[in-house]
Amino acid sequence: MKKVFTLIAGMLLVSSGAFAQTRFTNVITNGDFEGEELDNFVITQQGSDEQMKPEIVADEKKEGNHCAKVVKRSRAEAEELGVEWQRYDTQFFVVVPEDISLSGKMMKISMKVRADKEAHCGTQCHNAPGGYLAYNTFGEFDFTTEWANWTWEGDSPNSDMHSIAFDLGAFEDANVYYFDDVKIEIRDPKQGSGGFTGWFSLIKNGNLETDQNFLFTYGQESNPSYTFTGRNGIDGVDRPAQRIIDTDGKPALVVNTIGFNAVHKEYKFDEEGNPILDDEGNQTYDETPIYIKENGDTLKTQSGGLGMDNWQSQFFVASNHVFKTGQKIRFKMSARADHPCTIESQIHRKHPGDYLHYEMFGNLELTEEWQTFEFEPADGITSSQSGGSTIAFNCNVYKDTDNRIYFRDFEFCMDGPDVTDKDLILGQEDIYLPVPDGSDPDAIATASIDMTKGMEILETEDFDGLISAANMRMTANEEDDFIDSPIAATDGAYFNANGFYQENEEGYLFDVNADESADKIAKFEVFNFTGEPLGDKTIPTKFVFQVNPWYYLYNVTFVDASKYDEVMGISTLNAEKKNGAIYDLMGRKVTKPAKGLYIMNGKKYFQK
């Protein structure tokens, strides 16, 4: 059977916890030692209860840089003091704040290290400096006289751990050690669909670290739906919210509102319709506020019932989840405005603008300074809000003049057990793949897809890992059942005429590999071993690529290779005659087959 995927070891982006983390979070302060704070660092020596701090010094290897300096005594010095020598005679501790639990967390530890003399180092974990828990927890490594990176990555090894100890006594001579760029980064692991603990974030990129307003799968190309959407007050069009860098140097999303910044002359007439003139003979009038478009055309006036509504400008935060009565949610964001103003909150259905109810969190009073707003309704979603997915903010309550309203730091969370697979889908593409027509049993239909967009949305550069068995699934084209058929096999993948993945050797066989001739291109090869010719029929299915916990879909339509030109405008069918030769499952010719599966004359056979 054909080997379909290569497993790539490595950590995946995951999410869960109090407010779900999609990235690792550093819990160490001043790890670059460019400040003065040393709360996260301790030095101890055997025979003394004193806990010391490292010295922050100028880096001799890099001008302008600072690092932590740890002086270690020699074995002879310790024994002169009557202290029995141990490899942990001098220890350097990196301490996690007490209010941060490492239990059940995934960890990434990193630092730069060097020493005056080459030396060896061991590691331990403690609940606090001196509160020993386990030895050699994070392995051992060497110091050299030049800066080197040391990293460790894995699950937290002990639920009580709050400190990592570096044993500097393995080298018995006196020495000086230097540390820089010290980080302990943590994140919560994914427990599986419907099994998240605590709260799960329904949105990605809530910290706006990347310039992406993610396209949801329910959006169509003609009517896309994004996580963050802004309604333009001038033309009334909903677009992905504009990301800017605010005056404090941090990213934010901005919505422009409109005000009555011009006046309309409402001329006065008497009862008989004659102009009313002033003492100088000029016609009199009242000034009525009006908004003028940029091109000079009247947009809205207060006279004649055409006044601007509060929702003339809006800001939307959307999710894939449809809420039900009683579901618990949390919503958090920061906001400010150029002019102090009120904004109203509503709940809409999946598409921004698809109004559901006028009341969500009440009104928010914005000032020129950033404020954080956090909502966790005690009773959860009300019956009036049930069916909603999108939080809407009416930004045009203030109408005195044009305004700009800024948003950032979003957390849109729900209770973990209610999470569904659909909540995890960020985007999708439609692709077509060819299937040999069956006339030649040795034919292979080949096509490639560009996965750049999917990788960008999933925020991964690990292309090989993305097309591995761990991260790819083939699913049925069922609206409510599309993550139930994971490709777990490492030696082949088959699908039947209904587009379902199947483990037995029936139907069509496909293979996915990286196209080495181009970056981020996946090459699909389809073999028609036992399947019927498609002819005019097509087979719909879905390929799901996962970077935990998020999914990206490719809506795949398998078509007969003879029809592929009509669909794509190009031909990618490559037919090869095997002529009785023996080939391995990667299509390579074999002269002396060893034990295993092979292909000969289009048929598979097992070599004993």
XYZ file of C-alpha atoms in Angstrom:
608
model
C 0.000 0.000 0.000
C 1.308 3.417 -0.828
C 2.888 5.473 1.903
C 0.859 8.629 1.954
C 2.300 10.911 4.588
C 5.499 11.477 6.483
C 5.105 12.172 10.177
C 7.005 15.286 11.225
C 7.788 15.644 14.914
C 7.081 18.997 16.461
C 4.723 21.053 18.549
C 1.433 22.364 17.213
C -0.502 25.543 17.866
C -3.212 24.671 20.354
C -5.854 26.407 22.388
C -7.858 26.107 25.574
C -7.763 27.442 29.091
C -9.134 30.458 30.902
C -8.939 32.483 27.756
C -7.757 30.178 25.025
C -4.181 30.620 23.924
C -3.382 30.168 20.262
C 0.259 31.019 20.885
C 2.865 30.371 23.547
C 2.894 33.046 26.274
C 6.153 34.053 27.940
C 5.829 34.156 31.752
C 9.335 35.464 32.539
C 9.939 39.174 33.070
C 13.194 40.889 32.046
C 14.670 37.732 30.588
C 16.811 39.871 28.290
C 18.269 41.629 31.374
C 17.928 45.043 29.819
C 15.943 46.186 32.867
C 16.565 45.899 36.586
C 13.876 43.428 37.681
C 15.180 40.023 38.817
C 12.088 38.533 40.461
C 12.256 35.457 38.218
C 15.907 34.575 38.957
C 17.619 33.047 42.004
C 21.096 31.636 42.817
C 21.700 29.158 45.656
C 24.784 27.422 47.069
C 24.916 24.277 49.197
C 25.478 24.933 52.892
C 23.704 28.305 52.820
C 20.039 29.263 53.095
C 20.663 32.581 51.383
C 19.006 33.075 48.024
C 21.032 35.460 45.872
C 20.357 37.288 42.637
C 22.506 37.199 39.505
C 24.388 40.321 38.530
C 23.334 42.152 35.387
C 26.475 43.009 33.419
C 27.481 44.382 30.035
C 27.930 41.638 27.465
C 31.580 41.385 26.471
C 30.591 39.620 23.244
C 28.056 42.167 21.980
C 28.272 45.914 22.420
C 25.213 47.451 24.059
C 23.777 44.126 25.234
C 23.352 43.028 28.856
C 23.176 39.584 30.410
C 23.021 37.835 33.776
C 26.291 36.793 35.444
C 26.508 33.823 37.843
C 29.803 33.152 39.675
C 30.346 29.533 40.725
C 32.838 28.536 43.391
C 35.202 25.590 42.952
C 34.992 22.219 44.676
C 38.052 23.088 46.754
C 36.410 26.304 48.003
C 33.250 24.447 49.016
C 35.151 21.714 50.857
C 37.216 24.330 52.741
C 33.894 25.539 54.139
C 32.991 21.972 55.170
C 30.392 21.575 52.419
C 30.205 18.158 50.757
C 30.633 18.681 47.025
C 27.621 17.958 44.813
C 27.061 18.676 41.131
C 24.258 20.976 42.302
C 26.599 22.897 44.642
C 25.730 26.094 42.772
C 22.325 26.331 41.111
C 20.783 28.984 38.895
C 16.966 29.051 39.068
C 14.415 30.463 36.657
C 11.263 30.959 38.699
C 7.697 31.065 37.375
C 5.354 33.492 39.214
C 3.305 31.754 41.915
C -0.038 32.740 40.382
C 0.780 30.942 37.101
C 0.185 27.206 37.072
C 2.253 24.981 34.792
C 0.049 21.968 35.445
C -1.113 20.423 32.175
C 0.617 23.091 30.114
C 2.846 22.707 27.083
C 6.192 24.415 27.686
C 8.917 25.941 25.603
C 12.094 26.911 27.493
C 14.813 28.866 25.734
C 17.892 30.898 26.623
C 21.336 31.893 25.419
C 24.258 30.578 27.481
C 28.043 30.856 27.651
C 30.805 30.586 30.280
C 34.382 31.708 30.859
C 35.423 28.034 30.731
C 33.771 25.162 28.901
C 31.541 23.212 31.270
C 28.643 20.770 31.568
C 25.243 21.468 33.099
C 22.374 19.360 34.417
C 18.766 20.338 35.151
C 16.145 19.766 37.846
C 12.613 20.909 38.561
C 11.602 22.372 41.934
C 8.328 23.677 43.329
C 10.378 26.667 44.542
C 14.146 27.181 44.654
C 15.371 24.465 47.006
C 12.090 22.522 46.901
C 13.444 19.609 44.868
C 10.999 17.544 42.785
C 12.940 15.678 40.078
C 16.407 15.312 38.569
C 17.544 15.662 34.954
C 14.088 16.922 34.058
C 15.131 18.867 30.994
C 18.256 16.980 30.012
C 21.879 18.119 30.094
C 23.888 20.432 27.898
C 27.303 22.058 27.551
C 28.504 25.623 27.978
C 31.160 26.996 25.646
C 32.952 30.306 25.665
C 30.699 31.606 22.868
C 26.975 32.290 23.045
C 24.825 29.281 22.142
C 21.083 28.690 22.164
C 19.596 26.100 24.517
C 15.953 25.067 24.194
C 13.594 22.463 25.592
C 10.028 21.809 24.477
C 7.386 19.453 25.845
C 4.619 18.978 28.399
C 5.079 20.310 31.918
C 6.833 17.425 33.734
C 5.354 18.038 37.193
C 2.083 19.628 38.311
C 3.780 21.272 41.327
C 6.746 22.717 39.437
C 7.370 26.459 39.602
C 11.163 26.594 39.214
C 13.767 25.207 36.847
C 17.216 24.586 38.318
C 20.477 24.544 36.339
C 23.165 22.517 38.120
C 26.463 24.331 37.598
C 28.615 22.089 39.831
C 29.306 19.360 37.277
C 32.453 21.388 36.463
C 34.586 21.335 39.615
C 36.734 24.393 38.855
C 35.583 27.894 39.620
C 33.725 29.393 36.674
C 31.564 32.289 35.552
C 28.335 31.619 33.649
C 26.272 34.035 31.576
C 22.597 33.847 30.628
C 20.525 35.952 28.234
C 17.126 35.986 26.499
C 15.616 33.633 29.092
C 12.025 32.592 28.334
C 9.542 30.089 29.691
C 6.604 30.045 27.308
C 3.430 28.084 28.007
C 0.139 27.254 26.346
C -2.811 24.992 27.089
C -3.189 21.736 25.156
C -6.214 20.907 23.027
C -8.312 18.218 24.668
C -10.253 17.352 21.503
C -13.499 18.544 19.982
C -16.131 18.893 22.673
C -13.485 18.197 25.314
C -11.820 21.557 25.882
C -11.353 22.379 29.527
C -12.386 25.777 30.791
C -13.002 28.334 28.058
C -12.259 28.146 24.361
C -11.614 31.177 22.168
C -13.780 31.277 19.068
C -11.559 33.757 17.262
C -7.991 33.655 16.041
C -5.592 36.583 15.893
C -7.444 38.444 18.622
C -4.197 40.186 19.546
C -3.899 41.436 15.934
C -0.290 40.280 15.703
C -0.769 39.613 12.002
C -2.587 41.696 9.421
C -5.310 39.114 8.891
C -9.070 39.290 9.297
C -9.783 35.614 8.851
C -12.307 34.514 6.247
C -14.833 32.051 7.658
C -15.984 28.989 5.776
C -19.583 30.119 5.641
C -18.550 33.150 3.581
C -18.754 33.011 -0.186
C -16.347 34.798 -2.505
C -19.175 37.156 -3.484
C -20.148 37.728 0.155
C -17.206 36.912 2.410
C -17.536 36.893 6.181
C -14.564 37.876 8.310
C -13.756 37.737 11.992
C -13.419 41.517 12.146
C -15.548 43.675 9.860
C -16.099 47.422 9.713
C -19.084 49.157 8.127
C -18.151 52.305 6.275
C -20.550 55.104 7.200
C -20.242 56.859 3.860
C -21.116 54.074 1.451
C -22.617 51.573 3.922
C -20.366 48.732 2.698
C -19.057 46.075 5.100
C -15.353 45.366 4.613
C -12.580 43.651 6.595
C -11.761 46.018 9.433
C -8.778 48.245 8.774
C -5.678 47.398 10.835
C -3.443 50.316 11.804
C -0.590 50.937 14.213
C -1.860 53.268 16.903
C 0.092 56.117 18.436
C 1.374 53.807 21.196
C 3.023 51.582 18.565
C 0.583 48.689 18.997
C -1.860 47.350 16.373
C -5.549 48.214 16.432
C -8.602 48.014 14.194
C -10.227 51.307 13.276
C -13.745 52.239 12.183
C -14.504 55.661 10.715
C -17.803 57.228 11.713
C -19.546 60.220 10.138
C -21.018 63.375 11.651
C -23.209 66.286 10.640
C -20.231 68.310 9.523
C -22.068 70.588 7.097
C -25.335 72.543 7.107
C -28.298 72.725 4.769
C -30.102 76.040 4.191
C -33.821 75.500 4.805
C -35.342 78.642 3.172
C -38.401 80.215 4.827
C -41.712 80.964 3.071
C -44.937 82.564 4.270
C -48.362 80.903 4.131
C -48.840 82.039 0.545
C -45.494 80.606 -0.525
C -43.665 83.895 -0.787
C -40.013 84.120 0.380
C -39.542 85.705 3.779
C -36.921 88.422 3.509
C -34.766 90.090 6.113
C -34.308 93.844 6.576
C -31.718 93.896 3.814
C -33.957 92.089 1.346
C -32.209 88.709 1.565
C -34.228 85.528 1.823
C -34.140 84.078 5.339
C -33.436 80.431 6.164
C -32.802 77.923 8.979
C -29.565 75.972 9.098
C -30.271 72.242 9.279
C -27.415 69.807 9.977
C -26.578 67.634 7.019
C -23.866 65.184 6.034
C -22.193 65.701 2.682
C -20.413 62.901 0.818
C -16.853 63.471 -0.218
C -18.007 64.114 -3.780
C -20.440 66.765 -2.597
C -23.662 64.777 -2.922
C -26.089 64.800 -0.005
C -25.994 61.523 1.926
C -28.297 62.010 4.917
C -30.252 64.929 6.362
C -32.268 65.321 9.532
C -35.032 67.035 7.629
C -37.465 64.839 5.791
C -36.867 61.840 8.027
C -33.508 61.026 6.514
C -31.400 61.438 9.643
C -28.394 59.179 10.211
C -28.951 56.051 12.301
C -26.703 54.928 15.142
C -25.697 51.941 13.009
C -24.572 54.105 10.092
C -21.076 52.915 11.048
C -20.628 49.523 12.731
C -17.928 47.175 13.915
C -18.443 43.387 13.982
C -16.664 40.520 15.738
C -17.900 37.253 14.208
C -17.538 33.579 15.056
C -18.552 30.315 13.448
C -20.574 29.250 16.467
C -24.352 29.646 16.641
C -25.249 30.320 20.266
C -28.174 28.752 22.079
C -30.179 29.889 25.080
C -28.270 29.415 28.310
C -24.806 28.966 26.760
C -22.081 30.708 28.705
C -19.891 33.207 26.853
C -17.165 35.682 27.617
C -16.277 38.697 25.550
C -13.358 41.017 26.123
C -11.794 43.852 24.143
C -10.122 47.223 24.533
C -11.418 50.345 22.810
C -10.940 54.098 22.565
C -12.060 56.970 20.289
C -10.676 60.246 18.949
C -13.705 61.985 20.501
C -15.390 60.626 23.664
C -18.541 58.818 22.605
C -21.066 56.081 23.298
C -21.286 52.887 21.259
C -24.146 50.397 21.442
C -23.853 46.601 21.324
C -26.106 44.222 19.395
C -26.032 40.569 18.402
C -26.328 39.499 14.767
C -26.511 36.127 13.078
C -23.544 34.678 11.176
C -23.260 37.450 8.617
C -22.508 40.982 9.832
C -25.596 43.045 9.204
C -27.963 40.091 9.645
C -29.571 41.725 12.683
C -30.978 39.548 15.468
C -31.421 41.620 18.638
C -30.700 45.190 19.720
C -29.271 44.298 23.134
C -26.048 42.387 23.825
C -23.805 43.982 26.458
C -25.449 47.390 26.749
C -23.673 50.650 25.945
C -19.951 51.299 26.207
C -18.641 54.747 27.091
C -15.387 55.391 25.219
C -12.791 58.024 26.003
C -9.631 59.108 24.254
C -7.691 56.639 26.430
C -7.685 52.871 26.000
C -10.114 51.016 28.262
C -10.712 47.277 28.643
C -14.292 46.011 28.579
C -15.097 42.483 29.732
C -18.495 40.788 29.762
C -19.565 37.433 31.150
C -23.372 37.388 31.413
C -24.317 35.367 34.482
C -27.276 33.729 32.753
C -25.484 33.181 29.454
C -27.236 33.677 26.133
C -30.849 34.815 26.451
C -33.700 33.516 24.323
C -33.640 36.793 22.349
C -29.944 36.327 21.572
C -30.186 32.629 20.676
C -29.139 31.997 17.084
C -26.550 34.769 17.097
C -22.899 34.442 16.152
C -21.682 38.003 15.686
C -21.230 40.850 18.174
C -22.092 44.191 16.550
C -21.239 47.661 17.836
C -23.169 50.694 16.616
C -20.462 53.308 16.246
C -22.453 56.294 14.975
C -24.305 57.215 18.162
C -22.091 60.301 18.353
C -22.907 62.552 15.389
C -21.414 65.936 16.203
C -18.486 65.397 13.879
C -16.566 62.630 12.140
C -14.892 60.252 14.580
C -12.510 57.319 14.606
C -13.027 54.381 16.974
C -10.248 51.904 17.745
C -10.462 48.271 18.937
C -7.902 45.650 20.027
C -7.171 42.702 22.366
C -10.177 40.521 21.584
C -11.290 37.397 23.408
C -14.590 35.886 22.271
C -14.941 32.716 24.300
C -17.426 29.975 25.038
C -17.637 27.146 27.521
C -15.329 24.398 26.274
C -17.676 21.393 26.170
C -19.871 23.150 23.606
C -17.057 23.511 21.038
C -17.760 21.796 17.719
C -15.510 21.026 14.778
C -17.184 23.730 12.740
C -16.171 26.310 15.321
C -12.548 25.529 14.478
C -12.695 26.158 10.720
C -11.045 29.364 9.556
C -11.190 29.174 5.773
C -11.659 27.064 2.691
C -10.869 26.771 -1.019
C -12.444 24.864 -3.898
C -10.101 22.619 -5.907
C -10.400 19.894 -8.541
C -8.318 16.736 -8.801
C -8.221 14.283 -11.729
C -8.900 10.545 -11.606
C -7.614 8.188 -14.369
C -10.394 7.109 -16.679
C -9.706 3.392 -16.124
C -8.698 2.654 -19.724
C -5.089 2.225 -18.666
C -4.603 0.399 -15.339
C -1.119 1.857 -15.052
C -2.138 5.522 -15.405
C -1.523 8.041 -12.651
C -3.388 11.352 -12.583
C -1.365 14.129 -11.024
C -2.348 17.601 -9.882
C -0.909 20.178 -7.517
C -2.479 22.703 -5.198
C -0.937 25.869 -3.820
C -1.339 25.842 -0.041
C 0.054 29.336 0.562
C -3.284 30.853 1.544
C -4.189 28.020 3.901
C -0.791 28.122 5.585
C -1.056 31.881 6.006
C -4.434 31.600 7.705
C -3.265 28.700 9.887
C -0.120 30.710 10.676
C 2.302 27.891 10.000
C 5.465 27.536 7.960
C 5.695 23.794 8.576
C 4.545 22.591 5.163
C 5.774 19.011 5.601
C 4.041 18.792 8.955
C 0.819 20.134 7.485
C 0.559 17.340 4.914
C 1.458 14.663 7.454
C -0.911 12.005 8.714
C -1.154 13.872 12.013
C -2.558 17.012 10.423
C -4.542 15.943 7.358
C -7.972 14.343 7.145
C -10.229 13.270 4.321
C -13.906 13.679 4.962
C -17.288 13.090 3.453
C -19.144 15.890 1.758
C -21.797 15.933 4.451
C -22.853 19.288 5.835
C -23.038 18.128 9.434
C -20.446 15.360 9.423
C -17.119 16.336 7.974
C -14.408 15.534 10.513
C -15.315 11.914 11.155
C -12.908 10.209 8.754
C -9.330 10.971 9.764
C -6.557 9.628 7.582
C -4.727 7.692 10.258
C -3.044 5.188 7.956
C 0.621 5.681 7.219
C 0.693 3.214 4.336
C -2.107 4.351 2.092
C -5.393 6.149 1.690
C -8.381 5.067 -0.348
C -11.668 6.762 -1.116
C -14.828 5.375 -2.642
C -17.277 6.694 -5.202
C -19.096 8.690 -2.511
C -15.981 10.595 -1.496
C -15.501 8.771 1.811
C -12.115 7.757 3.117
C -11.906 3.999 3.644
C -9.248 1.744 5.077
C -9.732 -1.268 2.840
C -8.091 -1.633 -0.541
C -11.066 -0.796 -2.664
C -11.867 2.200 -4.798
C -9.359 4.857 -5.728
C -5.966 5.374 -4.125
C -4.401 8.787 -3.694
C -1.047 10.014 -2.508
C 0.002 13.437 -1.208
C 3.576 14.660 -1.147
C 5.455 17.916 -1.220
C 6.277 19.122 -4.716
C 10.006 19.643 -4.436
C 10.038 21.886 -7.504
C 8.036 24.648 -5.778
C 7.459 26.058 -2.313
C 4.208 25.281 -0.445
C 2.860 23.139 -3.289
C 1.232 19.785 -2.513
C 1.296 17.181 -5.276
C -1.668 14.810 -5.468
C -1.414 11.540 -7.370
C -4.549 9.479 -7.936
C -4.486 5.793 -8.934
C -7.559 4.021 -10.289
C -6.772 0.575 -8.887
C -10.254 -0.852 -8.373
C -12.470 2.159 -8.952
C -14.845 2.569 -11.857
C -14.297 5.189 -14.563
C -15.929 8.457 -13.538
C -17.045 9.623 -16.947
C -19.397 12.563 -16.408
C -19.782 11.790 -12.712
C -17.822 13.714 -10.061
C -16.858 12.751 -6.517
C -17.084 15.526 -3.896
C -15.173 15.330 -0.630
C -13.147 17.524 1.695
C -9.511 17.549 2.736
C -8.997 19.050 6.181
C -5.590 20.413 7.153
C -5.119 21.063 10.834
C -2.825 23.132 13.011
C -4.382 22.428 16.377
C -6.998 23.384 17.082
C -7.714 25.195 13.829
C -8.762 23.696 10.493
C -8.484 24.792 6.884
C -10.660 23.034 4.290
C -10.124 22.182 0.657
C -13.439 21.345 -0.962
C -12.228 18.722 -3.414
C -14.066 17.579 -6.517
C -12.579 14.528 -8.218
C -13.245 14.586 -11.951
C -12.406 12.210 -14.767
C -8.967 13.067 -16.091
C -10.413 13.550 -19.569
C -12.668 16.304 -18.152
C -9.930 17.928 -16.116
C -8.808 20.132 -19.007
C -12.289 21.600 -19.252
C -12.324 22.440 -15.553
C -8.789 23.758 -15.144
C -7.807 24.697 -18.665
C -4.664 22.567 -18.400
C -3.825 18.877 -18.535
C -2.015 17.209 -15.638
C -2.589 13.561 -16.518
C 0.608 11.574 -16.686
C 0.224 8.017 -17.960
C 3.112 5.582 -17.686
C 3.282 2.023 -19.007
C 4.942 -0.276 -16.505
C 5.575 -3.051 -19.066
C 5.857 -5.789 -16.445
C 8.469 -3.914 -14.432
C 8.274 -3.852 -10.648
C 7.780 -0.537 -8.856
C 7.634 0.396 -5.214
C 4.691 2.333 -3.843
C 6.403 5.630 -4.570
C 6.583 4.759 -8.279
C 10.328 3.981 -8.303
C 11.553 1.058 -10.372
C 12.888 -1.864 -8.291
C 15.195 -4.550 -9.652
C 15.478 -6.730 -6.538
C 12.367 -6.310 -4.404
C 12.680 -7.031 -0.698
C 9.789 -8.092 1.493
C 6.823 -5.732 1.158
C 4.158 -4.310 -1.157
C 4.932 -3.547 -4.817
C 3.149 -2.694 -8.058
C 3.484 -4.710 -11.241
C 1.308 -4.289 -14.332
C -0.956 -1.938 -12.415
C -1.635 -4.507 -9.692
C -0.340 -4.636 -6.151
C 1.328 -7.742 -4.858
C 3.137 -8.681 -1.660
C 6.724 -9.932 -1.890
C 7.351 -12.532 0.844
